Amino acid sequence: MSITAFAVHSFSSESITEMVVSLPELDSREMQRNLEIDISRLPGIKFFEASLSSQTLMLNYDSNKLSKEKIDGILNKWGCSPSEFSFRTAVSMK
């Protein structure tokens, strides 16, 4: 008879959401900079990029710490009306 044992290490996982937003109003370096400053201050942001050429904002964030409504608030603050949202969810292990 053979017995196999596995050690299970506890880990904390976070639910990472990738969000891509089309922003037709993203047309200046100043707006890009303002969005980047405010978004970098949000809790749970793992990665973000604002692109003037494609007029999009891409975010990877911990959905346990940050909601879409908070992101919408920043976009609205700077006069952005998102025309399209795309979401993808993954689980990351720390």
N, CA, C and O atoms as a MOPAC input file, in Angstrom:
PM7 MOZYME 1SCF
protein

 N      0.84200 1    -1.17300 1     0.00000 1
 C      0.00000 1     0.00000 1     0.00000 1
 C      0.88500 1     1.23300 1     0.00000 1
 O      1.85100 1     1.30900 1     0.75800 1
 N      0.55400 1     2.20500 1    -0.85600 1
 C      1.31600 1     3.44000 1    -0.98100 1
 C      0.44200 1     4.62400 1    -0.60300 1
 O     -0.72100 1     4.70500 1    -0.99900 1
 N      1.00800 1     5.52600 1     0.15600 1
 C      0.27900 1     6.72800 1     0.55500 1
 C      1.05200 1     7.93600 1     0.03000 1
 O      2.26500 1     8.04300 1     0.21300 1
 N      0.34100 1     8.82600 1    -0.61400 1
 C      0.94900 1    10.05500 1    -1.11600 1
 C      0.35100 1    11.22200 1    -0.36100 1
 O     -0.86700 1    11.32100 1    -0.21000 1
 N      1.21300 1    12.10400 1     0.11100 1
 C      0.74900 1    13.28000 1     0.84300 1
 C      1.11500 1    14.53100 1     0.06700 1
 O      2.19500 1    14.62300 1    -0.51700 1
 N      0.21800 1    15.47500 1     0.06800 1
 C      0.45800 1    16.75800 1    -0.57200 1
 C      0.36000 1    17.84200 1     0.49300 1
 O     -0.55800 1    17.84000 1     1.31300 1
 N      1.29800 1    18.75000 1     0.47300 1
 C      1.22300 1    19.90600 1     1.36600 1
 C      0.49500 1    21.01200 1     0.61800 1
 O      0.85000 1    21.35300 1    -0.51000 1
 N     -0.49700 1    21.55100 1     1.24100 1
 C     -1.24600 1    22.64400 1     0.63600 1
 C     -0.85000 1    23.91600 1     1.36000 1
 O     -1.04800 1    24.05100 1     2.56800 1
 N     -0.29300 1    24.83500 1     0.61000 1
 C      0.10200 1    26.11900 1     1.17600 1
 C     -1.04000 1    27.09800 1     0.96900 1
 O     -1.65000 1    27.15700 1    -0.09900 1
 N     -1.30900 1    27.85300 1     1.99800 1
 C     -2.36300 1    28.85600 1     1.83100 1
 C     -1.82300 1    29.99700 1     0.98400 1
 O     -0.64200 1    30.33700 1     1.04700 1
 N     -2.69000 1    30.56400 1     0.21200 1
 C     -2.32400 1    31.70500 1    -0.60600 1
 C     -3.51100 1    32.63900 1    -0.64500 1
 O     -4.65400 1    32.23700 1    -0.42900 1
 N     -3.21800 1    33.88500 1    -0.92300 1
 C     -4.32600 1    34.80400 1    -1.07700 1
 C     -4.48900 1    35.06000 1    -2.56200 1
 O     -3.52400 1    35.34500 1    -3.27200 1
 N     -5.69600 1    34.95500 1    -3.00400 1
 C     -5.93600 1    35.18800 1    -4.42400 1
 C     -6.72500 1    36.47400 1    -4.57600 1
 O     -7.44700 1    36.89700 1    -3.67300 1
 N     -6.57100 1    37.06600 1    -5.71200 1
 C     -7.33700 1    38.26000 1    -6.00200 1
 C     -7.97200 1    38.07700 1    -7.36100 1
 O     -7.43100 1    37.40200 1    -8.23800 1
 N     -9.11200 1    38.68100 1    -7.51500 1
 C     -9.81400 1    38.59200 1    -8.78500 1
 C     -9.38300 1    39.78400 1    -9.62700 1
 O     -9.75600 1    40.92400 1    -9.34900 1
 N     -8.60000 1    39.50900 1   -10.65000 1
 C     -8.09100 1    40.55700 1   -11.52200 1
 C     -9.02800 1    40.71800 1   -12.71300 1
 O     -9.34200 1    39.75600 1   -13.41200 1
 N     -9.46000 1    41.93900 1   -12.92300 1
 C    -10.31400 1    42.25100 1   -14.05900 1
 C     -9.53700 1    43.12100 1   -15.02300 1
 O     -8.90900 1    44.10400 1   -14.62800 1
 N     -9.58400 1    42.75100 1   -16.28500 1
 C     -9.01200 1    43.59900 1   -17.32900 1
 C    -10.17500 1    44.32300 1   -17.98400 1
 O    -11.13400 1    43.70200 1   -18.44000 1
 N    -10.07700 1    45.63400 1   -18.02300 1
 C    -11.12800 1    46.44700 1   -18.61800 1
 C    -10.49700 1    47.31000 1   -19.71100 1
 O     -9.48300 1    47.97000 1   -19.48800 1
 N    -11.10200 1    47.29300 1   -20.87100 1
 C    -10.68900 1    48.16200 1   -21.96600 1
 C    -11.87700 1    49.05900 1   -22.27800 1
 O    -12.99200 1    48.58400 1   -22.49300 1
 N    -11.62000 1    50.36800 1   -22.30000 1
 C    -12.67500 1    51.35300 1   -22.50000 1
 C    -12.34400 1    52.21800 1   -23.70900 1
 O    -11.23600 1    52.74700 1   -23.81000 1
 N    -13.29600 1    52.36700 1   -24.62400 1
 C    -13.13900 1    53.29200 1   -25.74600 1
 C    -13.56000 1    54.67600 1   -25.28300 1
 O    -14.66800 1    54.87000 1   -24.78200 1
 N    -12.65300 1    55.64100 1   -25.45900 1
 C    -12.89900 1    57.01100 1   -25.00700 1
 C    -12.70900 1    57.99000 1   -26.16800 1
 O    -11.59800 1    58.47100 1   -26.38800 1
 N    -13.77400 1    58.29100 1   -26.91200 1
 C    -13.64900 1    59.21900 1   -28.04200 1
 C    -13.11400 1    60.59400 1   -27.62800 1
 O    -12.50200 1    61.28100 1   -28.44600 1
 N    -13.33100 1    61.00500 1   -26.38100 1
 C    -12.87400 1    62.31800 1   -25.91300 1
 C    -11.38500 1    62.35300 1   -25.55500 1
 O    -10.83000 1    63.42600 1   -25.32200 1
 N    -10.74800 1    61.20200 1   -25.51000 1
 C     -9.32000 1    61.14900 1   -25.17100 1
 C     -8.51200 1    61.61300 1   -26.38200 1
 O     -8.12000 1    60.82400 1   -27.24100 1
 N     -8.27900 1    62.94000 1   -26.41300 1
 C     -7.64200 1    63.50600 1   -27.60800 1
 C     -6.52400 1    64.49300 1   -27.30100 1
 O     -6.07100 1    65.20800 1   -28.19500 1
 N     -6.07000 1    64.54300 1   -26.04100 1
 C     -4.96500 1    65.44400 1   -25.71800 1
 C     -4.05500 1    64.82400 1   -24.66700 1
 O     -4.48300 1    63.99500 1   -23.86400 1
 N     -2.81500 1    65.23300 1   -24.68700 1
 C     -1.85000 1    64.75800 1   -23.68800 1
 C     -2.26400 1    65.19100 1   -22.28800 1
 O     -2.04600 1    64.46500 1   -21.31800 1
 N     -2.85900 1    66.36800 1   -22.18500 1
 C     -3.29900 1    66.86000 1   -20.87900 1
 C     -4.37600 1    65.95200 1   -20.28900 1
 O     -4.30700 1    65.59200 1   -19.11400 1
 N     -5.36700 1    65.58200 1   -21.09400 1
 C     -6.41200 1    64.67600 1   -20.59800 1
 C     -5.81300 1    63.31800 1   -20.25700 1
 O     -6.16300 1    62.72500 1   -19.23600 1
 N     -4.91700 1    62.82300 1   -21.09800 1
 C     -4.25800 1    61.54400 1   -20.83600 1
 C     -3.54200 1    61.60100 1   -19.48400 1
 O     -3.68100 1    60.68900 1   -18.66900 1
 N     -2.78600 1    62.65700 1   -19.24900 1
 C     -2.04400 1    62.81100 1   -17.99900 1
 C     -2.99600 1    62.89800 1   -16.79900 1
 O     -2.75500 1    62.26200 1   -15.77300 1
 N     -4.07100 1    63.67900 1   -16.92300 1
 C     -5.03400 1    63.81300 1   -15.83000 1
 C     -5.68000 1    62.47000 1   -15.48300 1
 O     -5.81900 1    62.12800 1   -14.30900 1
 N     -6.06800 1    61.72100 1   -16.49700 1
 C     -6.64600 1    60.39200 1   -16.25600 1
 C     -5.63300 1    59.47700 1   -15.57300 1
 O     -5.96200 1    58.77700 1   -14.61600 1
 N     -4.40300 1    59.49100 1   -16.07200 1
 C     -3.37100 1    58.62300 1   -15.50100 1
 C     -3.09400 1    58.96200 1   -14.03300 1
 O     -2.91100 1    58.06100 1   -13.21400 1
 N     -3.06400 1    60.24800 1   -13.70000 1
 C     -2.82600 1    60.65600 1   -12.31200 1
 C     -3.93800 1    60.14800 1   -11.41000 1
 O     -3.66900 1    59.54400 1   -10.37100 1
 N     -5.19100 1    60.39000 1   -11.80000 1
 C     -6.31600 1    59.97600 1   -10.95600 1
 C     -6.44800 1    58.45700 1   -10.86800 1
 O     -6.73300 1    57.92500 1    -9.79500 1
 N     -6.24800 1    57.76600 1   -11.96800 1
 C     -6.37900 1    56.31100 1   -11.96000 1
 C     -5.28000 1    55.66700 1   -11.12700 1
 O     -5.52000 1    54.67300 1   -10.44200 1
 N     -4.08500 1    56.22400 1   -11.18100 1
 C     -2.98300 1    55.64800 1   -10.39400 1
 C     -3.24100 1    55.73500 1    -8.89600 1
 O     -2.63400 1    54.99500 1    -8.12200 1
 N     -4.12000 1    56.61700 1    -8.48100 1
 C     -4.44700 1    56.79600 1    -7.05500 1
 C     -5.53000 1    55.84400 1    -6.55900 1
 O     -5.75700 1    55.74300 1    -5.35400 1
 N     -6.19400 1    55.15100 1    -7.46400 1
 C     -7.26700 1    54.23400 1    -7.06900 1
 C     -6.69200 1    52.97500 1    -6.43000 1
 O     -5.64600 1    52.48100 1    -6.85200 1
 N     -7.37700 1    52.45700 1    -5.41200 1
 C     -6.90800 1    51.20300 1    -4.79500 1
 C     -7.13400 1    50.02400 1    -5.73300 1
 O     -8.13900 1    49.97400 1    -6.44300 1
 N     -6.21000 1    49.08600 1    -5.73600 1
 C     -6.39800 1    47.86300 1    -6.50400 1
 C     -5.92700 1    47.91500 1    -7.94100 1
 O     -6.03300 1    46.91300 1    -8.64700 1
 N     -5.40800 1    49.05100 1    -8.40400 1
 C     -4.91100 1    49.14500 1    -9.77900 1
 C     -3.60500 1    48.36500 1    -9.88300 1
 O     -2.67900 1    48.59400 1    -9.10600 1
 N     -3.53000 1    47.45300 1   -10.83200 1
 C     -2.32400 1    46.65600 1   -11.06400 1
 C     -1.55000 1    47.17600 1   -12.27200 1
 O     -0.31900 1    47.15200 1   -12.28800 1
 N     -2.27600 1    47.64300 1   -13.27700 1
 C     -1.66900 1    48.13300 1   -14.50700 1
 C     -2.70300 1    48.99900 1   -15.20700 1
 O     -3.89900 1    48.71400 1   -15.14800 1
 N     -2.25100 1    50.04900 1   -15.86500 1
 C     -3.15800 1    50.81400 1   -16.71400 1
 C     -2.36300 1    51.51100 1   -17.80700 1
 O     -1.16900 1    51.77800 1   -17.66700 1
 N     -3.05700 1    51.79700 1   -18.89600 1
 C     -2.44500 1    52.49600 1   -20.01700 1
 C     -3.52900 1    53.27400 1   -20.74400 1
 O     -4.58500 1    52.73400 1   -21.07500 1
 N     -3.25600 1    54.54400 1   -20.98600 1
 C     -4.16300 1    55.38300 1   -21.76600 1
 C     -3.48400 1    55.65900 1   -23.10600 1
 O     -2.34000 1    56.11200 1   -23.14500 1
 N     -4.18100 1    55.38900 1   -24.18900 1
 C     -3.60900 1    55.55200 1   -25.52300 1
 C     -4.35300 1    56.63200 1   -26.29900 1
 O     -5.56000 1    56.54100 1   -26.52400 1
 N     -3.60300 1    57.65600 1   -26.70200 1
 C     -4.19800 1    58.69800 1   -27.54000 1
 C     -4.47600 1    58.19200 1   -28.94700 1
 O     -5.49500 1    58.54300 1   -29.54200 1
 N     -3.58200 1    57.37300 1   -29.48200 1
 C     -3.73600 1    56.90900 1   -30.86000 1
 C     -4.97100 1    56.03600 1   -31.04800 1
 O     -5.64500 1    56.13500 1   -32.07400 1
 N     -5.27500 1    55.18200 1   -30.07100 1
 C     -6.46600 1    54.32800 1   -30.19500 1
 C     -7.64700 1    54.85200 1   -29.38800 1
 O     -8.73800 1    54.28500 1   -29.44100 1
 N     -7.43300 1    55.93000 1   -28.64400 1
 C     -8.45100 1    56.52500 1   -27.77000 1
 C     -9.08100 1    55.47200 1   -26.85800 1
 O    -10.30100 1    55.34800 1   -26.75100 1
 N     -8.19000 1    54.72100 1   -26.20500 1
 C     -8.64300 1    53.68800 1   -25.27700 1
 C     -7.89200 1    53.79000 1   -23.95600 1
 O     -6.79800 1    54.34800 1   -23.87100 1
 N     -8.51100 1    53.23700 1   -22.94700 1
 C     -7.92200 1    53.10700 1   -21.62600 1
 C     -7.99100 1    51.63100 1   -21.26800 1
 O     -9.05700 1    51.02100 1   -21.34200 1
 N     -6.85800 1    51.05500 1   -20.88000 1
 C     -6.82800 1    49.65900 1   -20.46000 1
 C     -6.39900 1    49.61500 1   -19.00700 1
 O     -5.41600 1    50.24800 1   -18.62200 1
 N     -7.14000 1    48.86500 1   -18.19800 1
 C     -6.86100 1    48.73500 1   -16.77300 1
 C     -6.85800 1    47.27400 1   -16.37000 1
 O     -7.69300 1    46.49900 1   -16.83600 1
 N     -5.93300 1    46.89200 1   -15.51400 1
 C     -5.99200 1    45.62400 1   -14.79100 1
 C     -6.12500 1    46.00300 1   -13.33400 1
 O     -5.28600 1    46.72500 1   -12.79600 1
 N     -7.18000 1    45.51800 1   -12.68900 1
 C     -7.41900 1    45.91000 1   -11.29800 1
 C     -8.02400 1    44.77000 1   -10.49400 1
 O     -8.61700 1    43.83900 1   -11.03900 1
 N     -7.85700 1    44.87100 1    -9.19200 1
 C     -8.41800 1    43.90500 1    -8.25500 1
 C     -9.87100 1    44.29400 1    -8.00800 1
 O    -10.14900 1    45.30600 1    -7.36500 1
 N    -10.78700 1    43.49400 1    -8.51800 1
 C    -12.21300 1    43.82500 1    -8.40600 1
 C    -12.74100 1    43.69900 1    -6.98000 1
 O    -13.87100 1    44.10400 1    -6.70300 1
 N    -11.93700 1    43.14100 1    -6.06900 1
 C    -12.32800 1    43.12800 1    -4.66000 1
 C    -12.05400 1    44.47300 1    -4.00200 1
 O    -12.61100 1    44.77100 1    -2.94500 1
 N    -11.19900 1    45.28900 1    -4.61900 1
 C    -10.82300 1    46.57600 1    -4.04400 1
 C    -11.35500 1    47.77200 1    -4.81800 1
 O    -11.37500 1    48.88900 1    -4.30200 1
 N    -11.78500 1    47.54400 1    -6.05200 1
 C    -12.18000 1    48.64800 1    -6.91700 1
 C    -13.39100 1    48.24900 1    -7.75000 1
 O    -13.46700 1    47.13100 1    -8.25900 1
 N    -14.32600 1    49.16700 1    -7.88100 1
 C    -15.53300 1    48.89400 1    -8.67200 1
 C    -15.52200 1    49.70400 1    -9.96900 1
 O    -14.83100 1    50.71600 1   -10.08800 1
 N    -16.29500 1    49.23400 1   -10.91800 1
 C    -16.44000 1    49.94300 1   -12.19200 1
 C    -17.00000 1    51.33900 1   -11.95000 1
 O    -16.66000 1    52.27200 1   -12.67800 1
 N    -17.84100 1    51.49500 1   -10.95400 1
 C    -18.44600 1    52.79300 1   -10.65400 1
 C    -17.39100 1    53.83400 1   -10.24800 1
 O    -17.51000 1    55.00800 1   -10.59900 1
 N    -16.37500 1    53.40600 1    -9.51800 1
 C    -15.28600 1    54.32800 1    -9.13800 1
 C    -14.52900 1    54.78500 1   -10.39100 1
 O    -14.17200 1    55.95600 1   -10.52000 1
 N    -14.29200 1    53.84800 1   -11.30300 1
 C    -13.60200 1    54.17900 1   -12.55300 1
 C    -14.47300 1    55.12600 1   -13.37900 1
 O    -13.97700 1    56.10400 1   -13.93800 1
 N    -15.77000 1    54.83100 1   -13.45400 1
 C    -16.70900 1    55.70700 1   -14.16400 1
 C    -16.66700 1    57.12500 1   -13.59800 1
 O    -16.73900 1    58.10200 1   -14.34500 1
 N    -16.55100 1    57.23000 1   -12.27700 1
 C    -16.49600 1    58.53900 1   -11.63300 1
 C    -15.32100 1    59.37100 1   -12.12400 1
 O    -15.45300 1    60.57000 1   -12.36800 1
 N    -14.17400 1    58.72400 1   -12.26400 1
 C    -12.98400 1    59.43800 1   -12.76600 1
 C    -13.17600 1    59.83000 1   -14.22600 1
 O    -12.84400 1    60.94700 1   -14.62400 1
 N    -13.71100 1    58.90900 1   -15.02100 1
 C    -13.93800 1    59.22300 1   -16.43400 1
 C    -14.89900 1    60.40000 1   -16.57500 1
 O    -14.67200 1    61.29900 1   -17.38500 1
 N    -15.96800 1    60.39300 1   -15.78900 1
 C    -16.94400 1    61.48700 1   -15.82900 1
 C    -16.32800 1    62.79800 1   -15.36200 1
 O    -16.63100 1    63.85600 1   -15.91300 1
 N    -15.47000 1    62.73600 1   -14.35700 1
 C    -14.79900 1    63.92600 1   -13.83700 1
 C    -14.06800 1    64.67200 1   -14.95300 1
 O    -14.04900 1    65.90300 1   -14.96700 1
 N    -13.46600 1    63.93300 1   -15.88600 1
 C    -12.68700 1    64.53700 1   -16.96800 1
 C    -13.46700 1    64.64500 1   -18.26900 1
 O    -12.87500 1    64.86800 1   -19.32500 1
 N    -14.79600 1    64.48800 1   -18.20900 1
 C    -15.63000 1    64.70500 1   -19.38600 1
 C    -15.60800 1    63.58400 1   -20.40000 1
 O    -15.93500 1    63.79300 1   -21.56900 1
 N    -15.22600 1    62.39900 1   -19.96600 1
 C    -15.19200 1    61.24400 1   -20.86800 1
 C    -16.50200 1    60.47400 1   -20.79200 1
 O    -16.99500 1    60.16400 1   -19.70700 1
 N    -17.04800 1    60.17400 1   -21.94500 1
 C    -18.24100 1    59.35000 1   -22.05200 1
 C    -17.84400 1    58.07100 1   -22.77100 1
 O    -17.80000 1    58.03700 1   -24.00100 1
 N    -17.55400 1    57.01400 1   -22.00800 1
 C    -17.11700 1    55.76500 1   -22.64200 1
 C    -18.14100 1    55.27500 1   -23.66200 1
 O    -19.34000 1    55.23100 1   -23.38700 1
 N    -17.64700 1    54.91000 1   -24.83800 1
 C    -18.56300 1    54.42300 1   -25.87200 1
 C    -18.65600 1    52.90100 1   -25.86900 1
 O    -19.63400 1    52.33600 1   -26.35900 1
 N    -17.64600 1    52.23700 1   -25.32100 1
 C    -17.65400 1    50.77300 1   -25.31300 1
 C    -16.74900 1    50.25900 1   -24.19400 1
 O    -15.64900 1    50.77200 1   -23.98200 1
 N    -17.23000 1    49.24000 1   -23.48400 1
 C    -16.45500 1    48.57800 1   -22.43100 1
 C    -16.21800 1    47.13100 1   -22.83100 1
 O    -17.07800 1    46.49900 1   -23.44400 1
 N    -15.06000 1    46.61400 1   -22.48500 1
 C    -14.75300 1    45.20800 1   -22.66800 1
 C    -14.12500 1    44.71200 1   -21.37100 1
 O    -13.23300 1    45.36300 1   -20.82600 1
 N    -14.58700 1    43.55700 1   -20.87000 1
 C    -14.07900 1    43.01200 1   -19.61500 1
 C    -13.58100 1    41.58200 1   -19.79100 1
 O    -14.11700 1    40.81200 1   -20.58700 1
 N    -12.54900 1    41.25000 1   -19.03100 1
 C    -12.05900 1    39.87100 1   -18.95300 1
 C    -11.57400 1    39.66700 1   -17.52300 1
 O    -10.90500 1    40.53500 1   -16.96300 1
 N    -11.91000 1    38.52800 1   -16.93300 1
 C    -11.55900 1    38.25100 1   -15.54500 1
 C    -10.58200 1    37.08700 1   -15.46300 1
 O    -10.68800 1    36.10900 1   -16.20200 1
 N     -9.63100 1    37.21600 1   -14.55100 1
 C     -8.65700 1    36.14600 1   -14.29000 1
 C     -8.39400 1    36.13500 1   -12.79400 1
 O     -8.63900 1    37.12900 1   -12.11200 1
 N     -7.89800 1    35.02200 1   -12.28100 1
 C     -7.53300 1    34.93500 1   -10.88000 1
 C     -6.02200 1    34.89200 1   -10.80500 1
 O     -5.37200 1    34.08300 1   -11.46900 1
 N     -5.47900 1    35.76400 1    -9.99600 1
 C     -4.03200 1    35.82800 1    -9.81000 1
 C     -3.69900 1    35.35700 1    -8.41200 1
 O     -4.41200 1    35.68900 1    -7.46500 1
 N     -2.64200 1    34.60100 1    -8.26200 1
 C     -2.21100 1    34.14800 1    -6.94500 1
 C     -0.98300 1    34.93800 1    -6.52700 1
 O     -0.02200 1    35.07900 1    -7.28300 1
 N     -1.03900 1    35.44500 1    -5.31800 1
 C      0.10800 1    36.20500 1    -4.80000 1
 C      1.17000 1    35.26300 1    -4.31700 1
 O      2.21800 1    35.70300 1    -3.84300 1

